[in-house]
């Protein structure tokens, strides 16, 4: 354990001559400059900060258990019961103490420091790639995050960056961790604030890079000269004597050539100049050709000529590449490895980052860029870069941050309108300022730039657009407007926030990502999207630019929505078109338009409005293809349970994801048909990562249509049982209808196969593409499924226990689902999760923690008095009815069990036989009472009697409510009571939940 004496002896900046040997022998367990983080045994460093003075918190630190204090000013000492160590510079002291505490880790690393107003982050990513290509293991400390490459070549993100350059304690801790993980080089963005505040301590760099200097941070530095002096400290105080100084030339801001000033400040023998001029630069570029997809050039690396291509756009990115190459030369990396590494970089987060709809080919629609440009010089650079690359119009969305240098606001407004045809002025991070007040300081600069203030309609008029600027205080609306209304050939620049995934309003930091909002803007329904999706015909046009959501209900429709008029068996949405328009619909999709179309509303005529609804959902899904992974679940029984289990697994995997919305999209309720599935899929947006959709059907061809709409990446047929036989004929008809999922999926999609079900295996044999099998039975395991269960134990009402196997991985788990059929459902969900790339431990954890919803699917409730009810009234077919009976038969001990059953509907000519099978099973399982209702109650009753059940214990009722009378009497007479079980089950159309509701009402009603 380190002692106070060790720290004092190693740091001349500390004064401790007055301390006794005993005091110097004090053992230190931790160091901190935050009194709130003090623990018993801490050394507290009282830093004199700009906003507060750490010395004010010394009493609190001592109270918390600190054993020694480092501070400025002996006159502050007073009476103190712990040793005091004095220093003349607490900022320098905290940096040097941190380095000492961690064993001077920086000395074991090759360090590259980057400073400058713009280009630091881009250059750091380029250098990282170059070092990796050269065989090194780099770490990066910068504006986006703190990360490192381990010994296996895997990149670990330690954390998103709260500061470009961390505080001294965090910095030395990062160095220590990187050394321990085998990092060889660290690339560090060094801010002017960090240099002025001496966060680096005595840390020195092998290579220091100066990118440029332009107007920024003058609220802190007050003048460009002071700003430059802070940057200069990197070269004068923190560059090793043997180190290299890399300076980017050809960037002049204002009246002073700051790059030349920096060149004069460093020794000539350590200087590497980078720029476009071969005359005085050792690293330069010639024959530069730029496009929106990148640039070609010929690099000159100290005489070595290399043909080069980069996917980074912009003249300033040419300079960033030259800067990174200069660093490579400074580190002694061969030119071939330098270029190889630099050419590997395809994108840098938030630095002229191209944003496209994942499912749209490059070149279609407008070209969208997100950039961190938040200074006048950076905005000028990026707009000047994009202007000659734009074939039609250049559109700029930007704002200025609150509580920051106000003088740059009108400058940026002037720059934007100088280069952009359309400028949309909006909010950035307002912080404590009012967004409107910030915009009011930008607008005068825009007005002086020669462009008029225009309406959105005038700026984006398809026939005769005007050039000018407009204002949207809400940044989301501003981005959506620009991206949705821009046309093919337009370039949209969204500037100011770049990689940031937050917006600060007052003191609240909320999620906001320009890149995500740009994609959502491209997704917004507009005239082009509606026509492309539906292939409809415009009956009446409108000047409305963008629309909100798709709606089929005029009662819940919101202003700006698109109303799709559906025709049903008992309704016709076309009768409600006028009501929808009055409620605010901005567009209507229908098979026929009304006699009189409302002015200002877009009317699109389609051949089939139900088909159009599906086309709209399918179109949306294709636009997001590649970023949204879709799993589709179908089967005769258990598909809703599997869907919920998959959702639980997906949710577990998505816990670390921050995207401003729930990243999981799933079917809600029973929205699983040709109306429900499209409505489930239509809300998809950029923040969604995974979707799980349930597919139901009543007739052949419906699953095929749903598969075409959803285009699933993963498809699961859970099982094939007798169900919907009225429309499908027999079991083979059911199989064929369910099999439409496998046959309709892409060949690169994954089919999840129930190896316990011979019909599903047969469907899989006929399908192409990758497959993942699952099995709970010994017979199914013979087919070597990847996912399987063994050692299954029924715990009754406590759930099921089994060993889950996924490949060679296995774990013993207990789930709160009941019955062996639910083990199979768990395996199906696990297979879907594995197909989605989710780890086995995550899958197991989700299954263990999944709590079944009380939604009439084997939902257990205990009534007053102690009767336990299993409400499984959601739906029924022969397989699910048998599963429910088997499950409840395993519950309890020395208790009475009652089955209250309704008909299983849509079983066609086999109905009587299949109902009789249920009656036989009730008798076989030893149920004490059988209560029946429905057209086939007699068949069930006869079979139960033949199976040996006493006739007196079988009753038939006209309705579920009448059943409640009988159960109520049983309770009153003691024929049922505490610890006994009642199973309620039947097809959805039988409304068997009415039995439970009526019974509960009678028991709980006041006497």
Coordinates of C-alpha atoms in Angstrom, one line a residue, residues 7-16 45 70-74 85-98 100 104 198 201-202:
X7 CA 4.1 10.4 -2.9
X8 CA 5.9 13.4 -1.3
X9 CA 9.4 12.0 -2.0
X10 CA 8.6 11.5 -5.7
X11 CA 7.0 14.9 -6.3
X12 CA 9.0 18.1 -5.8
X13 CA 5.9 20.1 -6.2
X14 CA 4.8 19.1 -2.7
X15 CA 6.0 20.6 0.6
X16 CA 5.9 18.4 3.7
X45 CA -6.5 17.1 -3.1
X70 CA -3.0 18.4 -0.3
X71 CA -3.8 22.1 -0.7
X72 CA -2.6 25.6 -1.6
X73 CA -2.0 28.3 1.0
X74 CA -0.7 27.6 4.5
X85 CA 0.7 18.7 2.5
X86 CA 1.2 22.1 0.7
X87 CA 1.7 23.1 -2.9
X88 CA 1.9 26.3 -4.9
X89 CA -0.2 24.9 -7.7
X90 CA -3.0 22.5 -6.9
X91 CA -3.8 21.9 -10.6
X92 CA -0.3 20.7 -11.3
X93 CA -0.3 18.7 -8.1
X94 CA -3.4 16.7 -8.8
X95 CA -1.9 15.8 -12.2
X96 CA 1.4 14.7 -10.8
X97 CA -0.1 12.8 -7.8
X98 CA -2.4 10.9 -10.2
X100 CA 2.6 8.8 -9.3
X104 CA 3.6 6.7 -14.3
X198 CA -2.6 21.7 -16.6
X201 CA 0.9 17.3 -15.5
X202 CA 4.3 16.2 -16.7

